[in-house]
């Protein structure tokens, strides 16, 4: 007798949820909390590689909320306060044949390509001791394997495999741009600090499955392990200057800026100050960009957690395209949109105000 293998139900992604329709699919779920009174008995966020949305359940018999993970959700899609949400009738474990890799976000660039960029940037370090340190770090096979796979965070930004590498490159490029405007900062020291500032996340975050923290990460965070890791690498370089060592470790240990965010000390050097702002800017703008991409053409994004739940205004003509192509400037000029008659400027006046200086 012929047997028929059950076909795996295709996944429905968050970006494809349509208000007024039923949903029956697997999603990643996080941040579940219990409610009471006349409100929903359970609230959570569902998410996948395309975005996230709120989930509510009006009936929930368990005394404990769901732990973060992957779940099969059946219910209906609606809109609440301008945002898509799912009202769940049933939440259960995903079928064993569910391919969770289809749900997990991935870095927008190839890891190999990003790693090549990191190597090229490190090669521009002109200080011999810092160059030797970066070379040693990039030739530590076990460390680099973790670096390529680790997320930069569990939730707020770059929360996917390869995210740490992507975030590191973002911080390097922002920091080096800032260094061009603020010559008080040593470019090579800033570069080394940017490369190594989050290296402790190779120990603090898991590198397989859903983004999560390791036991070490929950106990120690990533700043202190990062300082220890870099200090251990420096130990392998005889003659590394002590003051340079202290300044580099300070850059790494202070990059979160405030003690309430886990720094060993507040930034007290030009390089540490610039790196703190470069790190913060790259993380914040990654979260903002993700919210904009998930706006579905609405004038306002959903709440951005790393901005304290604030929403970003995109305009009433937002069509869901963040950077719509525009006509080349030369085409606009050729249309005569800015044509006007003006007297020839005084040849000695670079600003074109004429001899009377007006």
Short mmCIF file of C-alpha atoms in Angstrom, two decimals:
data_model
loop_
_atom_site.label_atom_id
_atom_site.label_comp_id
_atom_site.label_asym_id
_atom_site.label_seq_id
_atom_site.Cartn_x
_atom_site.Cartn_y
_atom_site.Cartn_z
CA UNK A 1 0.00 0.00 0.00
CA UNK A 2 1.40 3.38 -0.99
CA UNK A 3 2.19 5.84 1.75
CA UNK A 4 2.00 9.57 1.35
CA UNK A 5 4.38 11.85 3.15
CA UNK A 6 2.64 14.79 4.78
CA UNK A 7 3.54 18.00 3.03
CA UNK A 8 5.08 20.62 5.24
CA UNK A 9 2.81 23.63 5.58
CA UNK A 10 4.45 26.70 4.00
CA UNK A 11 5.48 29.38 6.45
CA UNK A 12 3.70 32.72 6.59
CA UNK A 13 6.05 35.63 7.23
CA UNK A 14 5.24 38.65 9.36
CA UNK A 15 5.48 41.05 6.43
CA UNK A 16 2.80 39.01 4.61
CA UNK A 17 0.19 39.14 7.37
CA UNK A 18 -3.07 40.58 6.01
CA UNK A 19 -5.64 42.09 8.38
CA UNK A 20 -8.98 40.32 8.24
CA UNK A 21 -7.50 36.92 7.39
CA UNK A 22 -6.74 33.79 9.37
CA UNK A 23 -3.18 32.73 10.12
CA UNK A 24 -1.86 29.23 10.80
CA UNK A 25 1.93 29.15 10.80
CA UNK A 26 5.10 29.00 12.87
CA UNK A 27 6.70 32.16 14.22
CA UNK A 28 9.45 33.09 16.61
CA UNK A 29 8.06 34.49 19.87
CA UNK A 30 9.66 36.62 22.56
CA UNK A 31 8.84 38.84 25.51
CA UNK A 32 5.62 37.09 26.57
CA UNK A 33 3.84 38.58 29.59
CA UNK A 34 0.62 37.69 31.39
CA UNK A 35 -2.27 40.14 31.60
CA UNK A 36 -5.41 40.39 33.66
CA UNK A 37 -8.71 42.16 34.05
CA UNK A 38 -10.63 42.74 30.86
CA UNK A 39 -7.53 42.78 28.66
CA UNK A 40 -5.71 39.97 26.86
CA UNK A 41 -4.44 37.20 29.10
CA UNK A 42 -1.17 36.94 27.16
CA UNK A 43 0.88 39.46 25.20
CA UNK A 44 4.04 38.78 23.20
CA UNK A 45 5.94 39.74 20.08
CA UNK A 46 6.11 37.41 17.12
CA UNK A 47 8.97 37.92 14.72
CA UNK A 48 10.93 36.44 11.86
CA UNK A 49 13.45 37.62 9.31
CA UNK A 50 10.89 39.98 7.75
CA UNK A 51 9.78 41.94 10.83
CA UNK A 52 7.76 41.65 14.02
CA UNK A 53 4.21 42.21 15.27
CA UNK A 54 2.21 42.00 18.47
CA UNK A 55 0.47 38.80 19.51
CA UNK A 56 -2.36 38.63 22.04
CA UNK A 57 -4.40 35.76 23.44
CA UNK A 58 -7.71 36.37 25.16
CA UNK A 59 -7.68 32.89 26.66
CA UNK A 60 -4.59 31.59 28.45
CA UNK A 61 -4.88 28.95 31.14
CA UNK A 62 -1.24 28.59 32.14
CA UNK A 63 0.05 30.43 35.19
CA UNK A 64 3.32 31.16 33.38
CA UNK A 65 4.02 33.02 30.13
CA UNK A 66 5.71 31.32 27.21
CA UNK A 67 9.48 31.22 27.11
CA UNK A 68 11.14 32.74 24.06
CA UNK A 69 11.29 30.32 21.16
CA UNK A 70 9.49 29.04 18.08
CA UNK A 71 5.75 28.29 18.22
CA UNK A 72 2.91 27.29 15.93
CA UNK A 73 0.25 30.00 16.08
CA UNK A 74 -3.34 29.80 14.81
CA UNK A 75 -5.64 32.79 14.99
CA UNK A 76 -6.73 35.92 13.16
CA UNK A 77 -4.90 38.99 11.91
CA UNK A 78 -6.21 42.44 12.78
CA UNK A 79 -5.02 46.01 13.24
CA UNK A 80 -4.67 47.68 16.64
CA UNK A 81 -3.63 51.32 16.95
CA UNK A 82 -2.41 51.26 13.38
CA UNK A 83 -0.24 48.17 13.79
CA UNK A 84 -0.81 44.62 12.61
CA UNK A 85 -1.33 42.06 15.36
CA UNK A 86 -2.40 38.45 15.74
CA UNK A 87 -5.21 37.41 18.07
CA UNK A 88 -4.18 33.83 18.81
CA UNK A 89 -6.69 31.03 19.37
CA UNK A 90 -4.01 28.36 19.71
CA UNK A 91 -0.29 28.42 20.51
CA UNK A 92 1.66 25.16 20.53
CA UNK A 93 5.01 23.65 19.71
CA UNK A 94 6.10 23.78 16.08
CA UNK A 95 6.02 20.51 14.11
CA UNK A 96 9.39 18.72 14.29
CA UNK A 97 10.00 19.15 10.56
CA UNK A 98 9.80 22.96 10.75
CA UNK A 99 12.93 24.56 9.30
CA UNK A 100 13.62 27.37 11.75
CA UNK A 101 16.46 28.64 9.56
CA UNK A 102 13.78 30.01 7.24
CA UNK A 103 12.53 32.20 10.08
CA UNK A 104 15.82 33.46 11.44
CA UNK A 105 17.15 36.79 10.17
CA UNK A 106 20.48 36.77 8.36
CA UNK A 107 23.05 39.44 7.70
CA UNK A 108 22.25 41.46 4.55
CA UNK A 109 25.82 40.94 3.33
CA UNK A 110 27.83 37.76 2.98
CA UNK A 111 30.03 36.94 5.94
CA UNK A 112 32.95 36.28 3.59
CA UNK A 113 32.58 39.72 2.03
CA UNK A 114 32.36 41.44 5.41
CA UNK A 115 35.37 39.54 6.71
CA UNK A 116 37.39 40.64 3.69
CA UNK A 117 36.46 44.26 4.42
CA UNK A 118 37.51 43.84 8.05
CA UNK A 119 40.91 42.50 6.97
CA UNK A 120 41.41 45.41 4.58
CA UNK A 121 40.54 47.96 7.25
CA UNK A 122 42.89 46.34 9.77
CA UNK A 123 45.68 46.46 7.19
CA UNK A 124 45.45 50.28 7.22
CA UNK A 125 46.60 50.43 10.85
CA UNK A 126 49.98 52.14 10.77
CA UNK A 127 51.04 51.71 14.39
CA UNK A 128 53.33 48.64 14.51
CA UNK A 129 52.18 47.38 17.91
CA UNK A 130 48.47 47.83 17.17
CA UNK A 131 48.95 46.31 13.72
CA UNK A 132 50.60 43.28 15.31
CA UNK A 133 47.71 42.94 17.76
CA UNK A 134 45.07 43.07 15.02
CA UNK A 135 47.06 40.56 12.96
CA UNK A 136 47.24 38.21 15.94
CA UNK A 137 43.51 38.55 16.57
CA UNK A 138 42.51 37.91 12.96
CA UNK A 139 44.68 34.80 12.86
CA UNK A 140 43.09 33.19 15.93
CA UNK A 141 40.98 30.55 14.13
CA UNK A 142 38.68 29.67 17.04
CA UNK A 143 38.03 33.30 17.95
CA UNK A 144 37.35 34.31 14.35
CA UNK A 145 34.91 31.45 13.83
CA UNK A 146 32.86 32.71 16.79
CA UNK A 147 33.20 36.27 15.52
CA UNK A 148 31.77 35.39 12.12
CA UNK A 149 28.75 33.60 13.61
CA UNK A 150 27.83 35.70 16.65
CA UNK A 151 24.95 38.20 16.76
CA UNK A 152 25.60 41.71 18.05
CA UNK A 153 22.57 41.55 20.35
CA UNK A 154 19.65 39.35 21.29
CA UNK A 155 16.97 41.87 20.44
CA UNK A 156 17.72 45.51 19.72
CA UNK A 157 20.12 45.54 16.75
CA UNK A 158 22.02 43.19 14.44
CA UNK A 159 20.34 40.26 16.23
CA UNK A 160 21.32 37.51 13.79
CA UNK A 161 24.27 35.36 12.77
CA UNK A 162 26.93 37.63 11.32
CA UNK A 163 25.42 40.62 13.11
CA UNK A 164 28.47 41.17 15.31
CA UNK A 165 30.72 41.36 12.26
CA UNK A 166 28.32 43.72 10.48
CA UNK A 167 28.05 45.96 13.55
CA UNK A 168 31.83 45.98 13.98
CA UNK A 169 32.29 47.21 10.42
CA UNK A 170 29.63 49.86 10.92
CA UNK A 171 31.33 51.15 14.06
CA UNK A 172 34.74 51.17 12.37
CA UNK A 173 33.50 53.20 9.42
CA UNK A 174 31.58 55.69 11.57
CA UNK A 175 34.53 56.07 13.95
CA UNK A 176 37.04 56.66 11.16
CA UNK A 177 34.73 59.25 9.60
CA UNK A 178 34.55 61.06 12.94
CA UNK A 179 38.33 60.91 13.29
CA UNK A 180 38.69 62.97 10.11
CA UNK A 181 36.83 65.82 11.81
CA UNK A 182 38.44 65.47 15.25
CA UNK A 183 42.23 65.19 14.89
CA UNK A 184 42.69 65.03 18.66
CA UNK A 185 41.88 61.32 18.39
CA UNK A 186 44.63 58.91 17.33
CA UNK A 187 43.36 57.22 14.19
CA UNK A 188 45.18 53.90 14.70
CA UNK A 189 44.14 53.59 18.34
CA UNK A 190 40.55 54.42 17.41
CA UNK A 191 40.64 51.83 14.61
CA UNK A 192 41.95 49.12 16.93
CA UNK A 193 39.36 50.00 19.56
CA UNK A 194 36.55 49.89 17.01
CA UNK A 195 37.69 46.51 15.71
CA UNK A 196 37.94 44.99 19.19
CA UNK A 197 35.29 46.88 21.19
CA UNK A 198 32.67 44.10 21.11
CA UNK A 199 35.00 41.11 20.92
CA UNK A 200 33.63 39.94 24.28
CA UNK A 201 30.36 39.12 22.54
CA UNK A 202 32.04 36.06 21.04
CA UNK A 203 31.78 34.66 24.58
CA UNK A 204 28.60 36.42 25.70
CA UNK A 205 26.25 35.31 22.89
CA UNK A 206 25.33 31.97 21.40
CA UNK A 207 26.41 31.30 17.83
CA UNK A 208 23.80 28.70 16.87
CA UNK A 209 20.00 28.76 16.82
CA UNK A 210 18.03 31.71 18.16
CA UNK A 211 20.10 34.69 19.35
CA UNK A 212 20.62 34.30 23.08
CA UNK A 213 23.12 34.94 25.83
CA UNK A 214 25.46 32.30 27.17
CA UNK A 215 25.71 31.64 30.89
CA UNK A 216 28.96 33.62 30.90
CA UNK A 217 27.25 36.49 29.13
CA UNK A 218 24.40 36.58 31.63
CA UNK A 219 26.85 36.60 34.53
CA UNK A 220 29.54 38.94 33.21
CA UNK A 221 28.11 40.78 30.20
CA UNK A 222 30.48 41.34 27.28
CA UNK A 223 32.57 44.39 28.24
CA UNK A 224 34.67 42.75 30.96
CA UNK A 225 35.24 39.50 28.99
CA UNK A 226 36.26 41.65 26.01
CA UNK A 227 38.86 43.53 28.04
CA UNK A 228 40.25 40.26 29.40
CA UNK A 229 40.36 38.69 25.95
CA UNK A 230 42.26 41.60 24.40
CA UNK A 231 44.60 41.81 27.39
CA UNK A 232 45.36 38.12 26.89
CA UNK A 233 46.24 38.73 23.25
CA UNK A 234 48.53 41.60 24.22
CA UNK A 235 50.32 39.25 26.64
CA UNK A 236 51.47 37.32 23.56
CA UNK A 237 53.21 40.42 22.14
CA UNK A 238 56.47 41.13 24.02
CA UNK A 239 57.32 44.79 24.29
CA UNK A 240 53.79 46.09 23.79
CA UNK A 241 53.86 49.57 25.41
CA UNK A 242 52.07 49.70 28.77
CA UNK A 243 50.49 53.11 28.20
CA UNK A 244 49.17 52.05 24.79
CA UNK A 245 47.82 48.89 26.40
CA UNK A 246 45.98 50.89 29.05
CA UNK A 247 44.57 53.35 26.53
CA UNK A 248 43.28 50.58 24.26
CA UNK A 249 41.73 48.62 27.12
CA UNK A 250 40.10 51.84 28.32
CA UNK A 251 38.54 52.37 24.88
CA UNK A 252 37.08 48.86 25.00
CA UNK A 253 36.02 49.00 28.65
CA UNK A 254 34.25 52.35 28.37
CA UNK A 255 32.48 52.06 25.01
CA UNK A 256 28.96 51.93 26.51
CA UNK A 257 29.50 55.40 27.90
CA UNK A 258 27.70 55.22 31.25
CA UNK A 259 28.16 53.04 34.32
CA UNK A 260 24.50 52.10 34.27
CA UNK A 261 25.16 50.41 30.91
CA UNK A 262 27.97 48.23 32.21
CA UNK A 263 31.15 50.19 31.51
CA UNK A 264 34.27 49.61 33.58
CA UNK A 265 34.91 53.36 33.44
CA UNK A 266 33.34 56.33 31.66
CA UNK A 267 35.18 57.46 28.48
CA UNK A 268 38.16 59.64 29.38
CA UNK A 269 40.17 59.85 26.14
CA UNK A 270 39.35 61.31 22.73
CA UNK A 271 39.35 57.82 21.19
CA UNK A 272 37.05 56.42 23.88
CA UNK A 273 34.58 59.27 23.48
CA UNK A 274 34.44 58.95 19.69
CA UNK A 275 34.09 55.17 19.86
CA UNK A 276 31.23 55.41 22.35
CA UNK A 277 29.23 57.65 20.04
CA UNK A 278 30.12 55.62 16.93
CA UNK A 279 28.95 52.43 18.63
CA UNK A 280 25.74 54.03 19.86
CA UNK A 281 24.98 55.63 16.50
CA UNK A 282 25.45 52.44 14.50
CA UNK A 283 23.27 50.43 16.88
CA UNK A 284 20.51 53.04 17.05
CA UNK A 285 20.37 53.66 13.30
CA UNK A 286 20.26 49.93 12.59
CA UNK A 287 17.15 49.69 14.77
CA UNK A 288 15.66 52.79 13.13
CA UNK A 289 16.35 51.44 9.64
CA UNK A 290 14.69 48.13 10.51
CA UNK A 291 11.62 49.97 11.81
CA UNK A 292 11.44 52.06 8.65
CA UNK A 293 11.69 49.00 6.42
CA UNK A 294 8.88 47.39 8.41
CA UNK A 295 6.62 50.46 8.17
CA UNK A 296 4.43 48.98 5.40
CA UNK A 297 3.99 52.42 3.87
CA UNK A 298 2.64 54.01 7.06
CA UNK A 299 3.54 57.57 8.03
CA UNK A 300 4.87 56.40 11.41
CA UNK A 301 6.92 53.34 12.26
CA UNK A 302 6.11 51.02 15.11
CA UNK A 303 7.83 51.62 18.48
CA UNK A 304 11.63 51.43 18.36
CA UNK A 305 12.71 49.73 21.58
CA UNK A 306 16.24 51.11 21.61
CA UNK A 307 14.75 54.62 21.45
CA UNK A 308 12.56 54.04 24.48
CA UNK A 309 9.57 53.00 22.37
CA UNK A 310 9.52 56.19 20.28
CA UNK A 311 8.13 56.03 16.74
CA UNK A 312 9.83 57.49 13.66
CA UNK A 313 7.97 59.77 11.27
CA UNK A 314 8.40 58.90 7.59
CA UNK A 315 5.91 61.30 6.03
CA UNK A 316 2.39 60.98 4.69
CA UNK A 317 3.67 60.07 1.22
CA UNK A 318 5.73 57.14 2.46
CA UNK A 319 5.28 54.32 -0.04
CA UNK A 320 7.39 51.79 1.80
CA UNK A 321 10.50 52.61 -0.23
CA UNK A 322 13.09 54.20 2.02
CA UNK A 323 15.31 55.61 -0.65
CA UNK A 324 13.27 56.06 -3.81
CA UNK A 325 15.33 56.78 -6.92
CA UNK A 326 15.39 60.42 -7.86
CA UNK A 327 16.05 62.13 -11.14
CA UNK A 328 19.72 62.88 -11.69
CA UNK A 329 20.56 66.49 -10.87
CA UNK A 330 21.68 67.18 -14.43
CA UNK A 331 18.25 66.09 -15.72
CA UNK A 332 16.53 68.46 -13.29
CA UNK A 333 18.76 71.31 -14.35
CA UNK A 334 18.15 70.54 -18.01
CA UNK A 335 14.42 70.94 -17.39
CA UNK A 336 15.08 74.55 -16.46
CA UNK A 337 13.42 74.23 -13.07
CA UNK A 338 16.05 76.44 -11.46
CA UNK A 339 16.75 78.76 -14.39
CA UNK A 340 16.83 82.45 -13.54
CA UNK A 341 18.46 85.58 -14.85
CA UNK A 342 21.11 87.05 -12.62
CA UNK A 343 23.83 89.63 -13.16
CA UNK A 344 27.38 88.40 -13.45
CA UNK A 345 29.03 88.44 -10.03
CA UNK A 346 31.90 90.68 -9.21
CA UNK A 347 34.96 88.76 -10.43
CA UNK A 348 36.73 89.35 -7.14
CA UNK A 349 33.79 88.19 -5.00
CA UNK A 350 33.76 84.38 -4.62
CA UNK A 351 30.33 84.42 -2.98
CA UNK A 352 28.70 86.28 -5.86
CA UNK A 353 27.32 89.13 -3.76
CA UNK A 354 28.80 91.88 -5.91
CA UNK A 355 31.03 94.76 -5.03
CA UNK A 356 28.61 96.22 -2.50
CA UNK A 357 28.92 93.11 -0.36
CA UNK A 358 25.18 92.49 -0.12
#
